[in-house]
CSV table of C-alpha atoms in Angstrom, one decimal:
chain,number,residue,atom,x,y,z
A,159,MET,CA,2.1,-13.3,3.3
A,160,SER,CA,4.1,-15.7,5.4
A,161,ASP,CA,2.8,-18.7,7.3
A,162,GLN,CA,3.5,-17.0,10.9
A,163,VAL,CA,1.2,-13.8,9.5
A,164,ASN,CA,-1.1,-16.2,8.6
A,165,THR,CA,-1.2,-18.6,11.2
A,166,LYS,CA,-1.4,-14.9,13.4
A,167,ASN,CA,-4.5,-13.5,10.9
A,168,GLN,CA,-6.4,-17.1,11.0
A,169,ASN,CA,-8.8,-16.3,14.6
A,170,ILE,CA,-8.6,-12.1,14.2
A,171,THR,CA,-12.3,-11.4,15.1
A,172,ILE,CA,-13.4,-7.6,13.5
A,173,LYS,CA,-16.0,-5.7,14.8
A,174,LEU,CA,-17.4,-3.2,12.4
A,175,LYS,CA,-19.1,-0.4,14.4
A,176,GLY,CA,-21.5,2.1,11.9
A,177,ASN,CA,-24.8,1.9,10.0
A,178,TYR,CA,-27.1,-1.1,8.6
A,179,GLN,CA,-27.1,0.2,5.6
A,180,MET,CA,-23.1,-0.4,4.5
A,181,PHE,CA,-23.8,-3.3,7.1
A,182,ASP,CA,-26.4,-4.8,4.1
A,183,GLN,CA,-23.8,-3.9,1.6
A,184,LEU,CA,-20.7,-6.3,3.2
A,185,CYS,CA,-23.5,-9.0,3.3
A,186,GLY,CA,-24.1,-9.2,0.4
A,187,LEU,CA,-21.0,-9.1,-1.0
A,188,TYR,CA,-20.5,-11.3,1.8
A,189,GLU,CA,-23.1,-13.9,0.5
A,190,SER,CA,-22.0,-13.4,-3.0
A,191,GLY,CA,-18.0,-14.3,-1.8
A,192,GLU,CA,-16.1,-10.9,-3.2
A,193,LEU,CA,-16.1,-9.6,0.2
A,194,GLU,CA,-13.1,-12.6,0.4
A,195,LYS,CA,-11.9,-11.9,-3.4
A,196,ALA,CA,-11.5,-8.1,-2.2
A,197,LEU,CA,-10.0,-8.9,1.3
A,198,GLY,CA,-7.7,-12.0,0.6
A,199,ILE,CA,-8.9,-13.5,3.8
A,200,SER,CA,-10.8,-16.3,4.6
A,201,ILE,CA,-14.2,-15.0,7.0
A,202,LEU,CA,-15.4,-17.2,9.1
A,203,GLU,CA,-18.9,-15.6,9.4
A,204,LEU,CA,-20.4,-12.2,9.8
A,205,GLU,CA,-22.9,-11.3,11.7
A,206,ALA,CA,-24.1,-7.8,13.3
A,207,PHE,CA,-24.9,-7.4,16.6
A,208,SER,CA,-25.9,-3.9,18.8
A,209,PHE,CA,-22.6,-2.2,20.1
A,210,LYS,CA,-23.6,-0.9,23.2
A,211,LYS,CA,-21.4,1.3,25.8
A,212,ASN,CA,-21.2,-1.7,29.1
A,213,THR,CA,-19.4,-4.2,26.4
A,214,THR,CA,-16.2,-1.9,26.6
A,215,GLU,CA,-14.3,-3.3,29.1
A,216,GLN,CA,-14.7,-6.2,27.5
A,217,GLU,CA,-13.4,-5.8,24.4
A,218,GLU,CA,-10.2,-4.2,26.2
A,219,ILE,CA,-9.5,-7.4,27.7
A,220,VAL,CA,-9.5,-9.8,24.8
A,221,PRO,CA,-6.9,-8.3,22.9
A,222,GLU,CA,-7.6,-10.1,19.0
A,223,VAL,CA,-11.0,-8.1,18.5
A,224,LYS,CA,-10.2,-4.8,16.9
A,225,ILE,CA,-13.0,-2.9,16.5
A,226,VAL,CA,-12.9,-0.9,13.3
A,227,ASP,CA,-15.7,2.2,12.8
A,228,ILE,CA,-17.0,2.0,9.1
A,229,ALA,CA,-19.3,5.1,10.1
A,230,LYS,CA,-15.9,7.6,10.2
A,231,VAL,CA,-14.6,6.3,6.6
A,232,PRO,CA,-15.7,8.5,3.9
A,233,PRO,CA,-18.3,7.1,0.9
A,234,ASN,CA,-17.0,7.0,-2.2
A,235,THR,CA,-19.8,8.8,-4.7
A,236,MET,CA,-20.7,6.1,-6.8
A,237,THR,CA,-24.2,5.9,-9.5
A,238,ASP,CA,-26.5,2.9,-9.3
A,239,GLN,CA,-24.9,1.4,-12.3
A,240,GLU,CA,-21.1,0.9,-10.5
A,241,SER,CA,-20.6,-2.5,-8.4
A,242,ALA,CA,-21.3,-2.5,-4.8
A,243,ILE,CA,-17.6,-3.3,-4.3
A,244,ALA,CA,-15.7,-0.1,-5.9
A,245,THR,CA,-19.0,1.8,-3.5
A,246,ILE,CA,-17.6,0.6,0.0
A,247,SER,CA,-14.1,0.1,-1.4
A,248,PRO,CA,-13.6,2.4,1.6
A,249,ILE,CA,-14.1,0.5,4.0
A,250,ILE,CA,-12.5,-2.9,2.3
A,251,GLU,CA,-9.1,-1.0,2.5
A,252,THR,CA,-9.7,-0.1,6.0
A,253,ILE,CA,-10.2,-3.7,7.2
A,254,LYS,CA,-7.3,-5.1,5.6
A,255,ASN,CA,-5.0,-2.7,7.0
A,256,GLU,CA,-6.1,-4.2,10.0
A,257,VAL,CA,-6.1,-8.2,8.7
A,258,ASN,CA,-2.4,-7.5,7.0
A,259,SER,CA,1.0,-7.0,7.5
A,260,LEU,CA,1.9,-3.6,6.1
A,261,PHE,CA,4.7,-5.8,3.8
A,262,ASP,CA,1.8,-7.2,2.9
A,263,PHE,CA,-0.5,-4.0,2.4
A,264,TRP,CA,2.7,-2.0,0.4
A,265,LEU,CA,3.0,-5.6,-2.1
A,266,ASP,CA,-1.2,-4.8,-2.3
A,267,ARG,CA,-0.7,-1.6,-3.2
A,268,LEU,CA,2.1,-1.6,-5.5
A,269,GLY,CA,0.9,-3.9,-7.2
A,270,ASN,CA,-3.0,-2.2,-7.8
A,271,GLN,CA,-0.4,0.2,-9.4
A,272,GLY,CA,1.4,-1.4,-11.4
A,273,PHE,CA,4.6,-2.8,-10.4
A,274,LYS,CA,5.4,-6.2,-11.3
A,275,THR,CA,8.0,-8.7,-9.9
A,276,ALA,CA,11.7,-8.7,-10.5
A,277,ALA,CA,13.7,-11.1,-10.2
A,278,LEU,CA,16.8,-9.0,-7.9
A,279,GLY,CA,18.2,-12.1,-5.7
A,280,ASN,CA,16.0,-13.0,-3.2
A,281,SER,CA,14.6,-9.9,-1.8
A,282,THR,CA,11.2,-8.9,-2.6
A,283,SER,CA,11.1,-6.4,-5.3
A,284,ARG,CA,8.5,-4.6,-7.4
A,285,LYS,CA,9.6,-3.2,-10.6
A,286,LYS,CA,7.5,-0.4,-12.5
A,287,VAL,CA,8.3,1.2,-16.3
A,288,ILE,CA,7.9,5.4,-16.3
A,289,GLN,CA,7.5,7.2,-19.6
A,290,LEU,CA,9.8,10.2,-19.8
A,291,ASN,CA,9.2,11.7,-23.9
A,292,GLN,CA,10.5,9.0,-25.5
A,293,HIS,CA,12.7,7.6,-22.4
A,294,LEU,CA,11.6,4.6,-20.7
A,295,ILE,CA,13.2,3.3,-16.7
A,296,GLU,CA,12.2,1.5,-14.4
A,297,LEU,CA,11.6,2.3,-11.1
A,298,ILE,CA,12.1,-0.5,-8.3
A,299,PHE,CA,10.9,-0.9,-5.0
A,300,THR,CA,13.6,-3.8,-3.2
A,301,ILE,CA,11.0,-3.9,0.5
A,302,ASP,CA,12.1,-5.4,3.5
A,303,GLU,CA,9.6,-6.5,6.9
A,304,ILE,CA,11.3,-5.3,10.1
A,305,ASN,CA,7.8,-6.2,12.1
A,306,ASP,CA,3.7,-5.8,11.2
A,307,THR,CA,4.1,-2.0,11.6
A,308,GLU,CA,8.0,-1.1,10.2
A,309,ILE,CA,8.9,-1.8,6.6
A,310,ARG,CA,12.6,-0.8,5.1
A,311,ILE,CA,12.0,0.7,1.3
A,312,TYR,CA,15.1,0.3,-1.3
A,313,LEU,CA,14.7,2.8,-4.0
A,314,LYS,CA,16.5,2.8,-7.7
A,315,ILE,CA,16.8,3.4,-10.9
A,316,ARG,CA,17.5,1.7,-14.5
A,317,PRO,CA,16.5,2.1,-17.4
A,318,GLN,CA,14.5,-0.3,-19.0
A,319,ASN,CA,15.8,-4.3,-18.4
A,320,GLY,CA,18.7,-2.9,-16.8
A,321,LYS,CA,19.9,-2.2,-20.9
A,322,GLY,CA,22.2,0.6,-21.6
A,323,TYR,CA,21.6,3.8,-20.3
A,324,LEU,CA,19.7,6.1,-17.9
A,325,PRO,CA,18.3,9.5,-19.8
A,326,GLU,CA,21.2,12.7,-18.7
A,327,ASN,CA,19.8,16.1,-16.9
A,328,LEU,CA,17.2,13.2,-15.2
A,329,ILE,CA,16.8,14.3,-11.8
A,330,VAL,CA,15.1,12.3,-9.6
A,331,SER,CA,13.7,13.3,-6.1
A,332,VAL,CA,11.8,11.2,-3.0
A,333,PHE,CA,9.6,13.7,-0.7
A,334,ASP,CA,6.3,14.1,1.3
A,335,GLU,CA,5.0,16.9,2.6
A,336,GLU,CA,7.6,17.9,4.9
A,337,GLY,CA,10.1,18.1,1.7
A,338,GLU,CA,12.7,15.6,0.3
A,339,PHE,CA,13.6,12.4,2.3
A,340,PHE,CA,17.3,12.8,1.2
A,341,PRO,CA,19.0,14.6,-1.3
A,342,SER,CA,17.8,14.4,-5.1
A,343,GLN,CA,19.7,12.6,-8.2
A,344,LYS,CA,20.5,13.3,-11.4
A,345,THR,CA,22.3,11.2,-14.1
A,346,ASN,CA,24.7,12.5,-16.5
A,347,HIS,CA,26.0,10.9,-19.5
A,348,GLN,CA,27.0,7.3,-18.1
A,349,THR,CA,24.5,6.5,-15.7
A,350,ASN,CA,23.5,2.8,-15.9
A,351,ILE,CA,21.8,3.1,-12.3
A,352,LEU,CA,20.5,5.5,-9.5
A,353,ASP,CA,20.1,3.7,-6.2
A,354,LEU,CA,18.3,6.5,-4.6
A,355,THR,CA,18.2,5.6,-0.8
A,356,VAL,CA,22.1,4.7,-0.9
A,357,GLY,CA,23.4,5.7,2.8
A,358,HIS,CA,19.8,5.8,3.6
A,359,SER,CA,17.8,3.7,6.6
A,360,PHE,CA,14.3,4.5,4.7
A,361,ILE,CA,11.7,2.8,8.0
A,362,CYS,CA,8.4,3.3,6.8
A,363,LYS,CA,5.5,3.0,9.3
A,364,ASN,CA,1.4,2.8,9.0
A,365,ASN,CA,0.3,5.9,7.3
A,366,ASP,CA,3.4,7.1,6.4
A,367,TYR,CA,3.5,7.4,2.5
A,368,PHE,CA,6.2,9.7,0.3
A,369,LYS,CA,6.0,10.1,-3.4
A,370,ILE,CA,8.8,10.2,-6.4
A,371,SER,CA,9.6,13.2,-8.7
A,372,PHE,CA,11.0,12.2,-12.1
A,373,THR,CA,12.1,15.9,-13.9
A,374,LEU,CA,13.6,15.5,-17.7
A,375,ASN,CA,13.5,18.3,-19.9
A,376,LYS,CA,11.3,20.7,-17.6
A,377,ILE,CA,9.2,17.0,-18.4
A,378,THR,CA,7.9,15.5,-14.8
A,379,VAL,CA,6.3,12.4,-14.1
A,380,ILE,CA,5.4,12.0,-9.7
A,381,GLU,CA,4.5,8.6,-9.3
A,382,SER,CA,2.7,8.5,-5.5
A,383,PHE,CA,2.9,5.8,-3.0
A,384,PRO,CA,0.8,4.4,-1.6
A,385,GLU,CA,-1.9,5.0,-3.9
């Protein structure tokens, strides 16, 4: 997270609309220090209040106040033995979306999906090993921040550690619920890298998602983003 983003997020006030059961869970996590750890931010104060209709006008003229309706967030179905942090994980993710830029959100989610830092020049890149039959390949994300709500993504496929060639006849596609973003690419016997986004401006905004499919010898692996 850049210094500029940190400065902007230091004084954000978030008001959570919901029932007291949810708020009690958040208070317990706050008192134990787990809430700050889960959100990745410093919490100065957590306070309960009655949300009244006549406060709407006041909130509209104070732009740094964000209102998150946690009553609309579907709770996970958890057992008594599972931790409270997992019980309210959808609420945690909702709050994180409010206080983090889209760039930080994506880096966090890629980390949760097993992506590691990739040293590729000065860019912010992450890589993950995908197994297809006996073949190990790397999916590389490079992300440029446009602003707090938009990022540009570059996608590349290469052999593990960039050594050798990709398996022949590997087909890679990028798509969402409406279909492919751009044409699928297929390897030959001497393909050492697939640049999936070459010639395309692949920009993601809040709530955008997509999938990447890898097909080799009738075996298909699908990775979903963000997850």
